[in-house]
PDB file of C-alpha atoms in Angstrom:
ATOM      1  CA  UNK A  19     -28.461   8.991  19.207  1.00  0.00           C
ATOM      2  CA  UNK A  20     -27.405   8.667  22.352  1.00  0.00           C
ATOM      3  CA  UNK A  21     -26.671   4.778  23.133  1.00  0.00           C
ATOM      4  CA  UNK A  22     -24.123   5.031  25.608  1.00  0.00           C
ATOM      5  CA  UNK A  23     -22.035   6.559  23.583  1.00  0.00           C
ATOM      6  CA  UNK A  24     -21.163   8.915  26.757  1.00  0.00           C
ATOM      7  CA  UNK A  25     -18.507   7.478  28.021  1.00  0.00           C
ATOM      8  CA  UNK A  26     -16.823   7.575  25.336  1.00  0.00           C
ATOM      9  CA  UNK A  27     -14.303  10.519  23.191  1.00  0.00           C
ATOM     10  CA  UNK A  28     -12.984  10.786  19.680  1.00  0.00           C
ATOM     11  CA  UNK A  29      -9.496  12.727  20.331  1.00  0.00           C
ATOM     12  CA  UNK A  30      -6.073  14.152  18.528  1.00  0.00           C
ATOM     13  CA  UNK A  31      -3.874  11.521  17.781  1.00  0.00           C
ATOM     14  CA  UNK A  32      -1.043  12.468  19.755  1.00  0.00           C
ATOM     15  CA  UNK A  33       2.347  10.677  20.331  1.00  0.00           C
ATOM     16  CA  UNK A  34       1.766   9.335  23.448  1.00  0.00           C
ATOM     17  CA  UNK A  35      -0.521   6.887  21.789  1.00  0.00           C
ATOM     18  CA  UNK A  36       1.597   5.975  18.804  1.00  0.00           C
ATOM     19  CA  UNK A  37       3.154   2.700  20.162  1.00  0.00           C
ATOM     20  CA  UNK A  38       0.518   1.234  20.454  1.00  0.00           C
ATOM     21  CA  UNK A  39      -1.380   2.222  17.148  1.00  0.00           C
ATOM     22  CA  UNK A  40       2.633   1.124  15.729  1.00  0.00           C
ATOM     23  CA  UNK A  41       1.237  -2.747  17.523  1.00  0.00           C
ATOM     24  CA  UNK A  42      -1.219  -2.304  16.023  1.00  0.00           C
ATOM     25  CA  UNK A  43      -0.421  -2.561  12.372  1.00  0.00           C
ATOM     26  CA  UNK A  44       2.127  -5.229  13.990  1.00  0.00           C
ATOM     27  CA  UNK A  45      -0.694  -7.410  14.303  1.00  0.00           C
ATOM     28  CA  UNK A  46      -3.199  -6.898  12.102  1.00  0.00           C
ATOM     29  CA  UNK A  47      -3.326  -9.738   9.176  1.00  0.00           C
ATOM     30  CA  UNK A  48      -5.438  -8.704   6.628  1.00  0.00           C
ATOM     31  CA  UNK A  49      -4.327  -5.922   6.052  1.00  0.00           C
ATOM     32  CA  UNK A  50      -5.627  -6.510   2.288  1.00  0.00           C
ATOM     33  CA  UNK A  51      -9.319  -6.495   3.136  1.00  0.00           C
ATOM     34  CA  UNK A  52      -8.998  -2.903   4.061  1.00  0.00           C
ATOM     35  CA  UNK A  53      -7.786  -0.950   1.484  1.00  0.00           C
ATOM     36  CA  UNK A  54      -7.351  -1.307  -2.418  1.00  0.00           C
ATOM     37  CA  UNK A  55      -3.829   0.811  -1.596  1.00  0.00           C
ATOM     38  CA  UNK A  56      -0.510  -1.705  -2.451  1.00  0.00           C
ATOM     39  CA  UNK A  57       0.131  -2.653   1.040  1.00  0.00           C
ATOM     40  CA  UNK A  58       3.804  -2.311   1.879  1.00  0.00           C
ATOM     41  CA  UNK A  59       6.118  -3.960   4.341  1.00  0.00           C
ATOM     42  CA  UNK A  60       6.096  -2.822   8.117  1.00  0.00           C
ATOM     43  CA  UNK A  61       8.481   0.838   9.080  1.00  0.00           C
ATOM     44  CA  UNK A  62      10.209   0.301  11.864  1.00  0.00           C
ATOM     45  CA  UNK A  63       8.890   2.241  14.430  1.00  0.00           C
ATOM     46  CA  UNK A  64      11.164   5.077  14.186  1.00  0.00           C
ATOM     47  CA  UNK A  65      10.491   5.213  10.318  1.00  0.00           C
ATOM     48  CA  UNK A  66       6.033   5.198  11.680  1.00  0.00           C
ATOM     49  CA  UNK A  67       6.770   7.438  13.851  1.00  0.00           C
ATOM     50  CA  UNK A  68       8.433  10.096  11.838  1.00  0.00           C
ATOM     51  CA  UNK A  69       5.358   8.883   9.204  1.00  0.00           C
ATOM     52  CA  UNK A  70       2.732  10.144  11.780  1.00  0.00           C
ATOM     53  CA  UNK A  71       4.158  12.529  13.338  1.00  0.00           C
ATOM     54  CA  UNK A  72       3.865  14.158  10.430  1.00  0.00           C
ATOM     55  CA  UNK A  73       0.649  13.220  10.193  1.00  0.00           C
ATOM     56  CA  UNK A  74      -0.339  14.877  12.874  1.00  0.00           C
ATOM     57  CA  UNK A  75       1.889  18.396  12.118  1.00  0.00           C
ATOM     58  CA  UNK A  76      -0.165  18.971   8.415  1.00  0.00           C
ATOM     59  CA  UNK A  77      -3.308  20.926   8.383  1.00  0.00           C
ATOM     60  CA  UNK A  78      -4.657  18.491   5.794  1.00  0.00           C
ATOM     61  CA  UNK A  79      -5.442  15.274   7.605  1.00  0.00           C
ATOM     62  CA  UNK A  80      -5.922  14.371  10.668  1.00  0.00           C
ATOM     63  CA  UNK A  81      -6.159  11.535  12.483  1.00  0.00           C
ATOM     64  CA  UNK A  82      -8.628  10.670  15.814  1.00  0.00           C
ATOM     65  CA  UNK A  83      -8.811   7.389  18.311  1.00  0.00           C
ATOM     66  CA  UNK A  84     -11.591   5.936  20.087  1.00  0.00           C
ATOM     67  CA  UNK A  85     -10.388   5.979  24.423  1.00  0.00           C
ATOM     68  CA  UNK A  86     -13.010   5.645  27.655  1.00  0.00           C
ATOM     69  CA  UNK A  87     -12.973   9.180  28.777  1.00  0.00           C
ATOM     70  CA  UNK A  88     -12.051   7.383  32.575  1.00  0.00           C
ATOM     71  CA  UNK A  89      -8.900   6.176  31.176  1.00  0.00           C
ATOM     72  CA  UNK A  90      -7.862   7.692  28.212  1.00  0.00           C
ATOM     73  CA  UNK A  91      -5.030   6.809  27.623  1.00  0.00           C
ATOM     74  CA  UNK A  92      -6.021   2.993  25.543  1.00  0.00           C
ATOM     75  CA  UNK A  93      -7.241   3.820  21.986  1.00  0.00           C
ATOM     76  CA  UNK A  94      -9.486   1.486  21.137  1.00  0.00           C
ATOM     77  CA  UNK A  95      -9.762   1.971  16.846  1.00  0.00           C
ATOM     78  CA  UNK A  96      -8.282   5.657  15.180  1.00  0.00           C
ATOM     79  CA  UNK A  97     -10.760   7.028  12.496  1.00  0.00           C
ATOM     80  CA  UNK A  98      -8.674   9.621  10.086  1.00  0.00           C
ATOM     81  CA  UNK A  99      -9.448  12.507   7.824  1.00  0.00           C
ATOM     82  CA  UNK A 100      -7.546  12.751   4.655  1.00  0.00           C
ATOM     83  CA  UNK A 101      -7.744  13.662   0.844  1.00  0.00           C
ATOM     84  CA  UNK A 102      -9.001  16.695   2.035  1.00  0.00           C
ATOM     85  CA  UNK A 103     -10.465  18.891  -1.298  1.00  0.00           C
ATOM     86  CA  UNK A 104     -10.809  22.821  -0.561  1.00  0.00           C
ATOM     87  CA  UNK A 105     -11.909  23.310  -3.748  1.00  0.00           C
ATOM     88  CA  UNK A 106     -15.062  21.104  -3.290  1.00  0.00           C
ATOM     89  CA  UNK A 107     -15.464  21.145   0.285  1.00  0.00           C
ATOM     90  CA  UNK A 108     -15.068  17.481   1.222  1.00  0.00           C
ATOM     91  CA  UNK A 109     -12.544  14.991   2.516  1.00  0.00           C
ATOM     92  CA  UNK A 110     -12.430  10.866   2.340  1.00  0.00           C
ATOM     93  CA  UNK A 111     -12.009   9.134   5.418  1.00  0.00           C
ATOM     94  CA  UNK A 112     -11.644   5.572   6.864  1.00  0.00           C
ATOM     95  CA  UNK A 113     -11.591   3.896   9.820  1.00  0.00           C
ATOM     96  CA  UNK A 114      -9.658   1.353  12.146  1.00  0.00           C
ATOM     97  CA  UNK A 115     -10.160  -1.396  15.114  1.00  0.00           C
ATOM     98  CA  UNK A 116      -8.265  -4.034  15.372  1.00  0.00           C
ATOM     99  CA  UNK A 117      -9.401  -7.087  16.424  1.00  0.00           C
ATOM    100  CA  UNK A 118      -9.898  -6.973  19.229  1.00  0.00           C
ATOM    101  CA  UNK A 119     -12.544  -3.976  19.513  1.00  0.00           C
ATOM    102  CA  UNK A 120     -14.469  -5.271  16.795  1.00  0.00           C
ATOM    103  CA  UNK A 121     -18.111  -6.212  17.021  1.00  0.00           C
ATOM    104  CA  UNK A 122     -18.920  -4.510  20.180  1.00  0.00           C
ATOM    105  CA  UNK A 123     -20.454  -0.923  19.332  1.00  0.00           C
ATOM    106  CA  UNK A 124     -17.040   1.200  18.514  1.00  0.00           C
ATOM    107  CA  UNK A 125     -17.471   1.335  14.502  1.00  0.00           C
ATOM    108  CA  UNK A 126     -20.892   3.239  15.489  1.00  0.00           C
ATOM    109  CA  UNK A 127     -19.747   6.253  18.129  1.00  0.00           C
ATOM    110  CA  UNK A 128     -16.126   6.231  15.528  1.00  0.00           C
ATOM    111  CA  UNK A 129     -18.471   7.212  13.347  1.00  0.00           C
ATOM    112  CA  UNK A 130     -20.545   9.349  15.377  1.00  0.00           C
ATOM    113  CA  UNK A 131     -18.805  11.735  17.527  1.00  0.00           C
ATOM    114  CA  UNK A 132     -16.323  12.257  13.699  1.00  0.00           C
ATOM    115  CA  UNK A 133     -19.466  13.014  11.671  1.00  0.00           C
ATOM    116  CA  UNK A 134     -20.639  16.056  14.236  1.00  0.00           C
ATOM    117  CA  UNK A 135     -16.698  16.458  14.902  1.00  0.00           C
ATOM    118  CA  UNK A 136     -15.569  16.240  11.032  1.00  0.00           C
ATOM    119  CA  UNK A 137     -18.883  18.900  10.268  1.00  0.00           C
ATOM    120  CA  UNK A 138     -18.812  20.947  12.863  1.00  0.00           C
ATOM    121  CA  UNK A 139     -13.800  21.500  11.953  1.00  0.00           C
ATOM    122  CA  UNK A 140     -14.133  25.611  11.175  1.00  0.00           C
ATOM    123  CA  UNK A 141     -10.383  24.605   9.241  1.00  0.00           C
ATOM    124  CA  UNK A 142     -12.395  22.718   5.944  1.00  0.00           C
ATOM    125  CA  UNK A 143     -15.708  23.602   5.772  1.00  0.00           C
ATOM    126  CA  UNK A 144     -17.084  20.902   4.311  1.00  0.00           C
ATOM    127  CA  UNK A 145     -19.787  20.139   2.526  1.00  0.00           C
ATOM    128  CA  UNK A 146     -19.037  16.522   1.663  1.00  0.00           C
ATOM    129  CA  UNK A 147     -17.565  13.370   3.724  1.00  0.00           C
ATOM    130  CA  UNK A 148     -16.711  10.540   1.792  1.00  0.00           C
ATOM    131  CA  UNK A 149     -15.418   6.769   2.002  1.00  0.00           C
ATOM    132  CA  UNK A 150     -14.168   3.547   0.052  1.00  0.00           C
ATOM    133  CA  UNK A 151     -15.060   0.348   0.883  1.00  0.00           C
ATOM    134  CA  UNK A 152     -14.664  -2.990  -0.496  1.00  0.00           C
ATOM    135  CA  UNK A 153     -18.146  -4.492  -1.674  1.00  0.00           C
ATOM    136  CA  UNK A 154     -17.776  -8.047   0.665  1.00  0.00           C
ATOM    137  CA  UNK A 155     -17.142  -6.489   3.320  1.00  0.00           C
ATOM    138  CA  UNK A 156     -20.366  -6.385   5.751  1.00  0.00           C
ATOM    139  CA  UNK A 157     -19.324  -4.837   8.262  1.00  0.00           C
ATOM    140  CA  UNK A 158     -18.277  -1.199   7.129  1.00  0.00           C
ATOM    141  CA  UNK A 159     -21.264  -1.336   4.392  1.00  0.00           C
ATOM    142  CA  UNK A 160     -24.018  -1.363   7.488  1.00  0.00           C
ATOM    143  CA  UNK A 161     -22.318   0.842   9.686  1.00  0.00           C
ATOM    144  CA  UNK A 162     -22.281   3.566   6.371  1.00  0.00           C
ATOM    145  CA  UNK A 163     -25.724   2.470   5.993  1.00  0.00           C
ATOM    146  CA  UNK A 164     -26.810   2.678   9.825  1.00  0.00           C
ATOM    147  CA  UNK A 165     -25.085   6.871   9.933  1.00  0.00           C
ATOM    148  CA  UNK A 166     -27.229   7.644   6.456  1.00  0.00           C
ATOM    149  CA  UNK A 167     -24.232   7.951   3.656  1.00  0.00           C
ATOM    150  CA  UNK A 168     -25.485   7.327  -0.022  1.00  0.00           C
ATOM    151  CA  UNK A 169     -23.831   4.930  -2.110  1.00  0.00           C
ATOM    152  CA  UNK A 170     -22.746   6.575  -4.932  1.00  0.00           C
ATOM    153  CA  UNK A 171     -21.441   4.357  -7.160  1.00  0.00           C
ATOM    154  CA  UNK A 172     -18.815   1.889  -7.356  1.00  0.00           C
ATOM    155  CA  UNK A 173     -15.812   1.096  -9.234  1.00  0.00           C
ATOM    156  CA  UNK A 174     -15.936  -2.371 -10.646  1.00  0.00           C
ATOM    157  CA  UNK A 175     -13.572  -4.844  -9.100  1.00  0.00           C
ATOM    158  CA  UNK A 176     -10.923  -2.381  -7.583  1.00  0.00           C
ATOM    159  CA  UNK A 177     -10.588  -4.692  -4.573  1.00  0.00           C
ATOM    160  CA  UNK A 178      -8.502  -8.374  -5.432  1.00  0.00           C
ATOM    161  CA  UNK A 179      -8.441  -9.804  -2.355  1.00  0.00           C
ATOM    162  CA  UNK A 180      -6.208 -13.756  -2.126  1.00  0.00           C
ATOM    163  CA  UNK A 181      -7.037 -13.796  -6.284  1.00  0.00           C
ATOM    164  CA  UNK A 182     -10.620 -12.878  -4.962  1.00  0.00           C
ATOM    165  CA  UNK A 183     -11.989  -9.368  -7.335  1.00  0.00           C
ATOM    166  CA  UNK A 184     -14.549  -7.043  -5.134  1.00  0.00           C
ATOM    167  CA  UNK A 185     -16.080  -3.893  -6.028  1.00  0.00           C
ATOM    168  CA  UNK A 186     -14.572  -0.795  -4.816  1.00  0.00           C
ATOM    169  CA  UNK A 187     -17.704   0.872  -3.437  1.00  0.00           C
ATOM    170  CA  UNK A 188     -17.512   4.868  -2.696  1.00  0.00           C
ATOM    171  CA  UNK A 189     -20.106   5.540  -0.999  1.00  0.00           C
ATOM    172  CA  UNK A 190     -20.930   9.889   1.085  1.00  0.00           C
ATOM    173  CA  UNK A 191     -23.316  11.988   3.110  1.00  0.00           C
ATOM    174  CA  UNK A 192     -23.779  15.714   2.844  1.00  0.00           C
ATOM    175  CA  UNK A 193     -23.406  18.627   5.245  1.00  0.00           C
ATOM    176  CA  UNK A 194     -27.083  18.821   4.311  1.00  0.00           C
ATOM    177  CA  UNK A 195     -28.235  15.596   4.512  1.00  0.00           C
ATOM    178  CA  UNK A 196     -27.359  15.308   8.512  1.00  0.00           C
ATOM    179  CA  UNK A 197     -30.088  15.062  11.421  1.00  0.00           C
ATOM    180  CA  UNK A 198     -30.731  18.513  12.654  1.00  0.00           C
ATOM    181  CA  UNK A 199     -31.303  17.409  16.955  1.00  0.00           C
TER     182      UNK A 199
END
């Protein structure tokens, strides 16, 4: 696919982008809808930078940010590869767009580029990428299915959002399932 995507690129997260990502965390009012993991109070900027620098220097995780090629100083969204399992050659990923960048097609740009980067990354030699999402996150489900991720299964009532219970959907794609261009 190529729908004007060539004017954007994913780049590895570096320290120069941390202030903007921290600001996204401060501004986001609905983190409870994006994770089933326990929510923690916001760290100070210095604590955030220390944590993120550890992640930036880690081989087990990689965070990419989406930027416009003609203005790479402003991050538009992020996607992170984590929970790398070298034995099974698999890794989980999660993506995030700040509210002002949602519903603009940027999720498609991030995911398409990320799939290619991840499966080509010799540090990991991946066979499988997977993501989880709440059963009420229709936008995320549609995005994953658009890129041929398959529903592997559900964890029942795994997300509790404002006392509402939702299943956690586990989606994956195998390297062998990628359509060769």
